Short mmCIF file of C-alpha atoms in Angstrom, two decimals:
data_model
loop_
_atom_site.label_atom_id
_atom_site.label_comp_id
_atom_site.label_asym_id
_atom_site.label_seq_id
_atom_site.Cartn_x
_atom_site.Cartn_y
_atom_site.Cartn_z
CA MET A 1 183.38 121.01 103.75
CA SER A 2 180.72 123.47 104.94
CA SER A 3 181.13 127.25 104.67
CA HIS A 4 181.43 127.38 108.46
CA ASP A 5 184.24 124.78 108.41
CA ARG A 6 186.04 126.65 105.64
CA LEU A 7 185.86 129.88 107.59
CA ALA A 8 187.10 128.15 110.74
CA LYS A 9 190.03 126.64 108.82
CA ASN A 10 190.95 129.98 107.33
CA LEU A 11 190.71 131.69 110.72
CA LEU A 12 193.25 129.34 112.23
CA GLY A 13 195.64 129.94 109.36
CA ASN A 14 194.95 133.72 109.23
CA ARG A 15 193.91 133.28 105.62
CA ILE A 16 190.34 134.61 105.72
CA THR A 17 189.16 136.26 102.53
CA ARG A 18 187.59 139.68 102.30
CA ARG A 19 184.30 138.02 101.39
CA GLN A 20 184.48 136.01 104.62
CA VAL A 21 185.31 139.19 106.59
CA LEU A 22 182.31 140.95 105.14
CA TRP A 23 180.14 137.91 105.96
CA LEU A 24 181.35 138.05 109.58
CA PHE A 25 180.42 141.69 110.00
CA GLY A 26 177.09 141.25 108.27
CA ALA A 27 176.38 138.32 110.53
CA SER A 28 177.24 140.27 113.66
CA ALA A 29 174.95 143.19 112.96
CA LEU A 30 172.56 142.88 114.70
CA SER A 31 150.99 147.53 127.27
CA GLY A 32 148.18 149.24 128.71
CA CYS A 33 146.45 152.61 129.34
CA ALA A 34 148.00 155.47 131.23
CA SER A 35 147.06 159.03 132.03
CA SER A 36 148.68 161.64 129.79
CA PRO A 37 150.98 163.89 131.82
CA VAL A 38 150.11 166.73 129.45
CA GLY A 39 146.36 166.70 129.18
CA GLY A 40 145.30 164.16 131.75
CA GLY A 41 143.37 162.11 129.22
CA SER A 42 143.82 158.38 128.62
CA ILE A 43 146.64 157.37 126.29
CA LEU A 44 147.76 153.91 125.16
CA VAL A 45 151.43 153.37 126.09
CA GLY A 46 153.83 150.46 125.74
CA MET A 47 156.05 151.40 128.71
CA SER A 48 155.74 152.51 132.31
CA GLU A 49 157.69 155.54 133.42
CA GLU A 50 160.30 153.27 135.02
CA GLU A 51 160.64 151.37 131.74
CA GLU A 52 161.10 154.64 129.90
CA LYS A 53 164.02 155.44 132.21
CA ALA A 54 165.41 151.91 131.80
CA VAL A 55 165.37 152.22 128.02
CA ASP A 56 167.45 155.41 128.26
CA GLN A 57 169.98 153.71 130.50
CA LYS A 58 170.30 150.67 128.25
CA VAL A 59 169.93 152.08 124.75
CA ALA A 60 170.84 155.77 124.78
CA PRO A 61 174.57 155.26 125.45
CA GLN A 62 174.79 152.92 122.45
CA GLN A 63 173.08 155.43 120.18
CA PHE A 64 175.10 158.38 121.37
CA SER A 65 178.24 156.34 120.70
CA GLN A 66 176.92 155.55 117.21
CA ASP A 67 176.76 159.31 116.73
CA LEU A 68 180.43 159.46 117.75
CA GLY A 69 179.86 160.54 121.33
CA ALA A 70 179.60 163.94 122.96
CA VAL A 71 181.96 166.65 121.71
CA GLN A 72 185.12 167.03 123.79
CA ASP A 73 184.17 170.48 124.95
CA GLY A 74 182.99 170.71 128.56
CA PRO A 75 181.77 174.32 128.40
CA ILE A 76 179.54 173.80 125.37
CA ASN A 77 178.00 170.66 126.84
CA GLN A 78 177.42 172.55 130.07
CA TYR A 79 175.82 175.42 128.17
CA LEU A 80 173.41 173.03 126.48
CA THR A 81 172.62 171.46 129.82
CA ASP A 82 171.95 174.86 131.42
CA VAL A 83 169.51 175.85 128.66
CA GLY A 84 167.86 172.41 128.83
CA HIS A 85 167.34 172.56 132.61
CA ARG A 86 165.96 176.08 132.32
CA LEU A 87 163.26 174.52 130.15
CA ASP A 88 162.65 171.12 131.71
CA THR A 89 161.86 172.61 135.11
CA LYS A 90 158.90 174.29 133.38
CA SER A 91 157.67 171.09 131.76
CA HIS A 92 154.83 168.75 132.76
CA ARG A 93 157.30 166.07 133.90
CA PRO A 94 160.09 167.92 135.73
CA GLN A 95 160.87 164.76 137.71
CA MET A 96 162.33 162.93 134.73
CA PRO A 97 166.15 162.44 134.63
CA TYR A 98 166.82 164.80 131.74
CA SER A 99 170.34 164.97 130.31
CA TYR A 100 171.84 166.88 127.41
CA ARG A 101 174.89 166.53 125.21
CA VAL A 102 176.22 167.92 121.91
CA LEU A 103 177.10 164.98 119.64
CA ASN A 104 179.96 164.76 117.14
CA ALA A 105 177.51 163.73 114.41
CA ASN A 106 177.40 166.08 111.40
CA TYR A 107 173.87 165.48 110.16
CA VAL A 108 171.18 167.94 111.17
CA ASN A 109 169.04 166.58 113.99
CA ALA A 110 168.21 166.39 117.68
CA TYR A 111 166.52 163.47 119.43
CA THR A 112 165.43 162.35 122.85
CA PHE A 113 164.90 158.91 124.31
CA PRO A 114 161.73 158.22 126.34
CA GLY A 115 163.27 159.04 129.72
CA GLY A 116 164.74 162.37 128.66
CA ALA A 117 168.27 161.54 127.48
CA MET A 118 168.81 164.08 124.70
CA GLY A 119 171.39 164.49 121.97
CA VAL A 120 171.85 167.53 119.73
CA THR A 121 174.16 167.11 116.74
CA ARG A 122 176.90 169.60 116.07
CA GLY A 123 175.49 169.77 112.54
CA ILE A 124 172.34 171.56 113.68
CA LEU A 125 173.89 173.54 116.52
CA VAL A 126 176.19 175.53 114.23
CA ASP A 127 173.24 176.59 112.06
CA LEU A 128 171.13 178.09 114.84
CA ASP A 129 171.15 181.88 115.26
CA ASN A 130 170.37 182.48 118.91
CA GLU A 131 169.52 180.87 122.24
CA ALA A 132 165.77 181.22 121.65
CA GLU A 133 166.07 178.96 118.61
CA LEU A 134 168.10 176.49 120.68
CA ALA A 135 165.40 176.65 123.37
CA ALA A 136 162.80 175.90 120.69
CA LEU A 137 164.78 172.87 119.54
CA LEU A 138 165.18 171.53 123.07
CA GLY A 139 161.61 172.45 123.94
CA HIS A 140 160.31 170.46 120.97
CA GLU A 141 162.24 167.37 122.14
CA LEU A 142 160.96 167.90 125.68
CA GLY A 143 157.48 167.95 124.17
CA HIS A 144 157.96 164.41 122.87
CA VAL A 145 159.07 163.22 126.32
CA ASN A 146 156.30 164.99 128.19
CA ALA A 147 153.58 163.77 125.81
CA ARG A 148 155.11 160.30 126.07
CA HIS A 149 155.13 159.87 122.27
CA ALA A 150 157.79 157.14 122.27
CA ALA A 151 155.94 155.28 125.00
CA GLN A 152 152.77 155.45 122.96
CA ARG A 153 154.52 154.18 119.83
CA GLN A 154 156.64 151.39 121.20
CA GLY A 155 155.30 148.06 122.44
CA THR A 156 156.87 146.61 125.55
CA ALA A 157 158.20 143.57 123.72
CA MET A 158 160.12 145.58 121.08
CA VAL A 159 161.72 147.96 123.52
CA THR A 160 162.58 145.24 126.03
CA GLN A 161 164.24 143.22 123.28
CA VAL A 162 166.41 146.17 122.25
CA ALA A 163 167.35 146.95 125.87
CA MET A 164 168.05 143.35 126.85
CA THR A 165 170.17 142.37 123.89
CA GLY A 166 172.03 145.65 123.60
CA VAL A 167 172.22 145.07 119.86
CA ASN A 168 173.33 147.87 117.65
CA ILE A 169 170.06 149.48 116.67
CA ILE A 170 171.36 150.83 113.40
CA GLY A 171 172.92 147.56 112.36
CA ALA A 172 169.74 145.70 113.14
CA VAL A 173 167.65 148.01 110.99
CA ALA A 174 170.00 149.01 108.19
CA GLY A 175 172.26 145.97 108.06
CA VAL A 176 176.04 146.17 107.95
CA GLY A 177 177.02 146.76 104.36
CA SER A 178 180.75 147.29 104.84
CA LEU A 179 183.56 146.60 107.26
CA THR A 180 183.12 149.89 109.08
CA ASP A 181 179.47 150.75 108.72
CA ILE A 182 178.77 153.06 111.65
CA GLY A 183 175.39 154.29 110.47
CA THR A 184 175.86 157.83 111.69
CA GLN A 185 173.37 159.34 109.24
CA LEU A 186 170.52 157.25 110.59
CA GLY A 187 170.80 158.65 114.08
CA ALA A 188 168.07 157.47 116.46
CA SER A 189 165.57 156.79 113.68
CA ALA A 190 165.44 153.05 114.39
CA LEU A 191 163.93 153.57 117.79
CA LEU A 192 162.18 156.92 117.32
CA ALA A 193 161.36 156.73 113.64
CA SER A 194 158.58 158.68 112.03
CA TYR A 195 156.68 160.48 114.71
CA SER A 196 153.22 161.19 113.35
CA ARG A 197 152.40 164.70 112.20
CA ASP A 198 150.05 164.97 115.18
CA ASN A 199 152.93 164.05 117.47
CA GLU A 200 155.05 166.73 115.82
CA ARG A 201 152.36 169.35 116.15
CA GLU A 202 151.93 168.52 119.84
CA ALA A 203 155.69 168.62 120.45
CA ASP A 204 155.87 172.01 118.70
CA SER A 205 153.02 173.36 120.80
CA LEU A 206 154.50 172.08 124.07
CA GLY A 207 157.98 173.24 123.14
CA GLN A 208 156.76 176.76 122.41
CA GLU A 209 154.85 176.77 125.70
CA TYR A 210 157.90 175.60 127.68
CA MET A 211 160.24 178.16 126.11
CA VAL A 212 157.83 180.99 126.88
CA ARG A 213 157.44 179.75 130.46
CA ALA A 214 161.25 179.75 130.71
CA GLY A 215 161.52 183.39 129.64
CA TYR A 216 162.27 183.10 125.92
CA PRO A 217 160.43 184.84 123.06
CA ALA A 218 158.02 182.56 121.21
CA SER A 219 159.50 183.81 117.93
CA GLY A 220 162.43 181.44 118.56
CA MET A 221 160.23 178.56 117.45
CA VAL A 222 159.38 180.42 114.25
CA GLY A 223 163.06 181.01 113.58
CA LEU A 224 163.88 177.34 114.09
CA GLN A 225 161.07 176.16 111.84
CA GLN A 226 162.01 178.68 109.13
CA LEU A 227 165.66 177.54 109.27
CA LEU A 228 164.61 173.93 108.67
CA VAL A 229 162.19 174.80 105.88
CA ASP A 230 164.90 176.83 104.13
CA GLN A 231 167.52 174.12 104.50
CA GLN A 232 165.17 171.47 103.26
CA LYS A 233 164.91 173.40 100.00
CA GLU A 234 168.62 174.16 99.76
CA SER A 235 170.25 170.96 101.02
CA PRO A 236 167.72 168.14 101.38
CA GLY A 237 170.39 165.44 101.64
CA MET A 238 171.87 166.93 104.79
CA LEU A 239 168.46 166.95 106.49
CA LYS A 240 167.47 163.43 105.62
CA THR A 241 167.34 162.16 109.16
CA MET A 242 165.72 165.25 110.64
CA PHE A 243 162.79 164.90 108.29
CA SER A 244 162.50 161.11 108.64
CA THR A 245 162.28 161.32 112.42
CA HIS A 246 160.51 164.72 112.56
CA PRO A 247 158.17 165.22 109.59
CA MET A 248 158.46 168.85 108.61
CA SER A 249 156.12 171.22 106.80
CA SER A 250 155.61 174.92 106.26
CA GLU A 251 152.28 174.40 108.04
CA ARG A 252 154.16 173.81 111.31
CA ARG A 253 156.15 177.00 110.80
CA ASP A 254 152.96 178.95 110.08
CA THR A 255 151.29 177.57 113.23
CA ALA A 256 154.29 178.61 115.34
CA LYS A 257 154.15 182.08 113.79
CA GLN A 258 150.43 182.41 114.46
CA LEU A 259 150.90 181.44 118.13
CA ALA A 260 153.86 183.80 118.47
CA GLU A 261 151.80 186.68 117.12
CA SER A 262 148.66 185.95 119.19
CA LYS A 263 148.79 183.77 122.31
CA TYR A 264 152.47 184.55 123.05
CA ALA A 265 152.73 187.99 121.51
CA ALA A 266 153.84 189.65 124.76
CA SER A 267 156.91 187.38 124.91
CA ASN A 268 158.43 188.67 121.70
CA THR A 269 159.92 191.76 123.30
CA ARG A 270 162.31 189.46 125.23
CA ASP A 271 165.98 189.13 124.40
CA PRO A 272 166.54 186.07 122.12
CA GLY A 273 170.01 185.66 123.62
CA ARG A 274 172.04 185.92 120.43
CA ASP A 275 175.20 187.27 122.05
CA ARG A 276 175.07 184.64 124.79
CA PHE A 277 174.57 181.89 122.22
CA MET A 278 177.40 183.11 120.01
CA ASP A 279 179.80 183.38 122.93
CA ASN A 280 179.01 179.87 124.20
CA THR A 281 179.13 178.15 120.79
CA ALA A 282 182.16 180.01 119.41
CA SER A 283 184.50 176.99 119.70
CA LEU A 284 182.15 174.81 117.66
CA ARG A 285 181.33 177.48 115.07
CA ARG A 286 185.05 177.97 114.45
CA ILE A 287 185.11 174.51 112.86
CA LYS A 288 181.90 174.96 110.86
CA PRO A 289 183.81 174.52 107.55
CA THR A 290 185.01 171.11 108.81
CA ILE A 291 181.47 170.13 109.79
CA GLU A 292 180.09 171.25 106.44
CA ALA A 293 182.77 169.25 104.56
CA CYS A 294 181.89 166.20 106.62
CA GLN A 295 178.20 166.69 105.84
CA LYS A 296 178.95 166.79 102.10
CA GLY A 297 181.18 163.77 102.43
CA GLU A 298 178.50 161.77 104.16
CA VAL A 299 175.93 162.71 101.53
CA ALA A 300 178.40 161.54 98.85
CA MET A 301 179.01 158.31 100.77
CA ALA A 302 175.26 157.66 100.91
CA GLY A 303 175.23 158.02 97.12
CA LYS A 304 178.25 155.69 96.81
CA ALA A 305 180.31 158.50 95.33
CA TYR A 306 183.31 157.43 97.38
CA GLY A 307 185.93 159.47 95.51
CA LYS A 308 183.97 162.65 96.07
CA ALA A 309 183.41 161.70 99.71
CA GLU A 310 187.10 161.10 100.26
CA GLU A 311 187.86 164.53 98.79
CA GLN A 312 185.42 166.18 101.24
CA PHE A 313 186.85 164.32 104.24
CA ARG A 314 190.36 165.39 103.21
CA THR A 315 189.14 168.98 103.12
CA ALA A 316 187.70 168.57 106.61
CA LEU A 317 190.94 167.07 107.93
CA LYS A 318 193.08 169.75 106.32
CA ALA A 319 191.06 172.35 108.23
CA THR A 320 190.93 170.39 111.51
CA PRO A 321 193.45 167.47 111.53
CA ARG A 322 192.47 166.28 115.01
CA ASP A 323 188.70 166.21 114.40
CA TYR A 324 187.53 162.85 115.72
CA ALA A 325 184.48 162.59 113.46
CA ALA A 326 186.44 163.44 110.29
CA ASN A 327 189.08 160.78 111.06
CA VAL A 328 186.43 158.12 111.69
CA LEU A 329 184.56 158.99 108.52
CA MET A 330 187.72 159.00 106.43
CA ALA A 331 188.57 155.54 107.76
CA LYS A 332 185.12 154.31 106.82
CA CYS A 333 185.36 155.86 103.34
CA LEU A 334 188.76 154.32 102.65
CA SER A 335 187.72 150.92 103.86
CA VAL A 336 184.71 150.83 101.58
CA GLN A 337 187.21 151.44 98.74
CA ASP A 338 189.35 148.43 99.88
CA LYS A 339 192.07 150.80 101.14
CA ASP A 340 192.23 149.15 104.53
CA GLY A 341 195.85 150.02 105.26
CA GLN A 342 195.13 153.73 104.89
CA ALA A 343 191.84 153.35 106.70
CA MET A 344 193.64 151.84 109.68
CA GLU A 345 195.88 154.93 109.97
CA TYR A 346 192.87 157.22 110.36
CA ALA A 347 191.01 154.84 112.69
CA GLN A 348 194.07 154.58 114.94
CA ALA A 349 194.45 158.34 114.90
CA ALA A 350 190.85 158.64 116.04
CA THR A 351 191.47 156.32 119.00
CA LYS A 352 194.31 158.64 120.12
CA ILE A 353 192.26 161.81 119.65
CA TYR A 354 189.35 160.50 121.69
CA PRO A 355 190.34 157.31 123.59
CA GLN A 356 187.15 157.46 125.74
CA GLU A 357 184.86 157.03 122.69
CA ALA A 358 184.14 153.49 121.59
CA GLN A 359 183.47 153.62 117.86
CA ALA A 360 187.02 154.13 116.68
CA GLN A 361 188.15 151.20 118.87
CA LYS A 362 185.54 149.01 117.18
CA MET A 363 186.65 150.19 113.78
CA VAL A 364 190.31 149.37 114.47
CA GLY A 365 189.25 145.93 115.66
CA ILE A 366 187.20 145.30 112.53
CA LEU A 367 189.97 146.50 110.23
CA ALA A 368 192.52 144.35 112.06
CA LEU A 369 190.39 141.27 111.49
CA GLY A 370 190.31 142.16 107.81
CA GLN A 371 194.11 142.49 107.87
CA LYS A 372 194.40 139.01 109.43
CA ASP A 373 195.64 140.31 112.77
CA PRO A 374 193.35 138.63 115.31
CA ALA A 375 195.47 139.69 118.29
CA LYS A 376 195.10 143.37 117.45
CA ALA A 377 191.41 142.84 116.61
CA TYR A 378 190.72 141.27 119.99
CA GLU A 379 192.61 144.01 121.84
CA HIS A 380 190.50 146.80 120.32
CA LEU A 381 187.21 144.93 120.35
CA ASP A 382 187.77 144.24 124.04
CA ARG A 383 188.46 147.96 124.61
CA TYR A 384 185.18 148.74 122.85
CA ASP A 385 183.42 146.18 125.02
CA ARG A 386 184.73 147.80 128.20
CA LEU A 387 183.77 151.29 127.04
CA MET A 388 180.39 150.30 125.62
CA PRO A 389 179.29 146.94 127.05
CA GLY A 390 176.26 145.14 125.67
CA ASP A 391 176.94 145.05 121.92
CA ALA A 392 176.13 141.47 120.95
CA GLY A 393 177.90 141.83 117.61
CA VAL A 394 181.15 142.70 119.34
CA THR A 395 180.78 139.65 121.60
CA PHE A 396 180.57 137.52 118.44
CA LEU A 397 183.59 139.22 116.82
CA LYS A 398 185.62 138.75 120.00
CA GLY A 399 184.88 135.04 119.64
CA VAL A 400 186.03 135.11 116.04
CA SER A 401 189.26 136.90 117.05
CA LEU A 402 189.98 134.40 119.85
CA GLU A 403 189.29 131.54 117.48
CA GLY A 404 191.83 133.00 115.08
CA LEU A 405 194.35 133.06 117.93
CA GLY A 406 193.71 129.41 118.67
CA ARG A 407 192.21 130.20 122.08
CA LYS A 408 189.35 127.73 121.71
CA GLN A 409 188.00 127.77 125.26
CA GLU A 410 187.79 131.60 125.39
CA ALA A 411 186.27 131.74 121.94
CA ALA A 412 183.65 129.16 123.06
CA ASN A 413 182.81 131.38 126.04
CA GLN A 414 182.18 134.35 123.74
CA TYR A 415 180.08 132.28 121.34
CA ALA A 416 178.04 130.93 124.23
CA ALA A 417 177.55 134.47 125.57
CA TYR A 418 176.37 135.57 122.13
CA LEU A 419 173.88 132.73 121.91
CA LYS A 420 172.37 133.79 125.25
CA ARG A 421 171.46 137.08 123.59
CA SER A 422 170.50 135.88 120.14
CA GLN A 423 169.54 132.48 118.75
CA LYS A 424 168.73 133.57 115.23
CA GLY A 425 170.77 134.77 112.29
CA LYS A 426 174.08 133.88 110.67
CA ALA A 427 176.21 134.76 113.69
CA ALA A 428 174.10 132.48 115.87
CA GLU A 429 174.38 129.68 113.32
CA TYR A 430 178.16 130.04 113.18
CA SER A 431 178.50 130.26 116.98
CA TYR A 432 176.41 127.12 117.45
CA SER A 433 178.37 125.26 114.76
CA ARG A 434 181.67 126.00 116.49
CA LEU A 435 180.39 124.95 119.92
CA GLN A 436 179.02 121.77 118.31
CA SER A 437 182.22 120.91 116.46
CA TRP A 438 184.25 121.50 119.63
CA GLY A 439 182.01 119.18 121.60
CA TYR A 440 180.42 121.75 123.90
CA VAL A 441 176.93 121.00 122.60
CA LYS A 442 175.43 117.92 120.97
#
């Protein structure tokens, strides 16, 4: 009997082993010259402007969900949007469909997709000191969009494949190492990884220019760069993603300082907007101890110190019991330790705290499969699919759940839908084997 046949037999009897569950989730993981809008010179890009926008529409929602969605705080998201629009109207590409949101992710980073869809993690927002530093952060990301750095880096084939399949970017790059691997620490690095130092310098320069045009003091960029240099020395693990996607150096800080003291010297008498920033971010800064505990927990998880991680997540939850991110992370931590029953409690709590966000629904579905409850698994995987359509891995797992329920025709439909998106890998092999054994293909 083949491994596929053994798995199918165990699915029907709800007797799948943990090894088989882990296999299932591992299996499901999944062009020319243009004129530079900044300098007018010729640049080699892999996307047209319309393709840049299309990538944002297809891929950005998936990544923002990977980072646990936007915080449930309308005023703070509106504040970020207001500051962003104050800047983007002064950029070289004001026509782009810029959008801004504060993400529930705890790691320190901000990132932008090629068409201007931007995410700022709560982990970096609570460490900024004033609105000028926030403007520097957003200005830097706008610099990447306006210089079309992602378009220059990405070939059309790679981006189109990501957009068409809707595969989980993080899973495809990092693999799925556990039942509930959500990859939050990797952020957008799979698509936007490792901008060159020249890209970073150009984004800094443009960002500083945009913030000065928008009425901010150029010293805000110096403050932002100094904050990152200091934190890199003090807590390098918490800045892992920031420095993998945005190579940092004291040289960049010194350049920003030199420009602030010469070219933009007159701007430094302007109000950096500290009071305005503090007032508008007060609700988030009140839970800074929770965010910091989550950061420490995620660093411990990355080092496989699961007991230490669990302790940090419990500290976070004691401070803020209804924090969505802390509940999701605790569920992940417990599952890695084979404490799936406890993990389910936290994952279900997360779905009630934030029912509009997809990741907790996916986690409940995955845990339910591990607990041999295919009906519950399908219910939550289907909810995920409605909230965040396009995840090929979820299509495959819905097929597995339906097969476990004995609903062969519906399972076959899911497997066939998966094979339309991907013909390679273990999930594709399994899907094809089931369709073949059921007589749908020869």
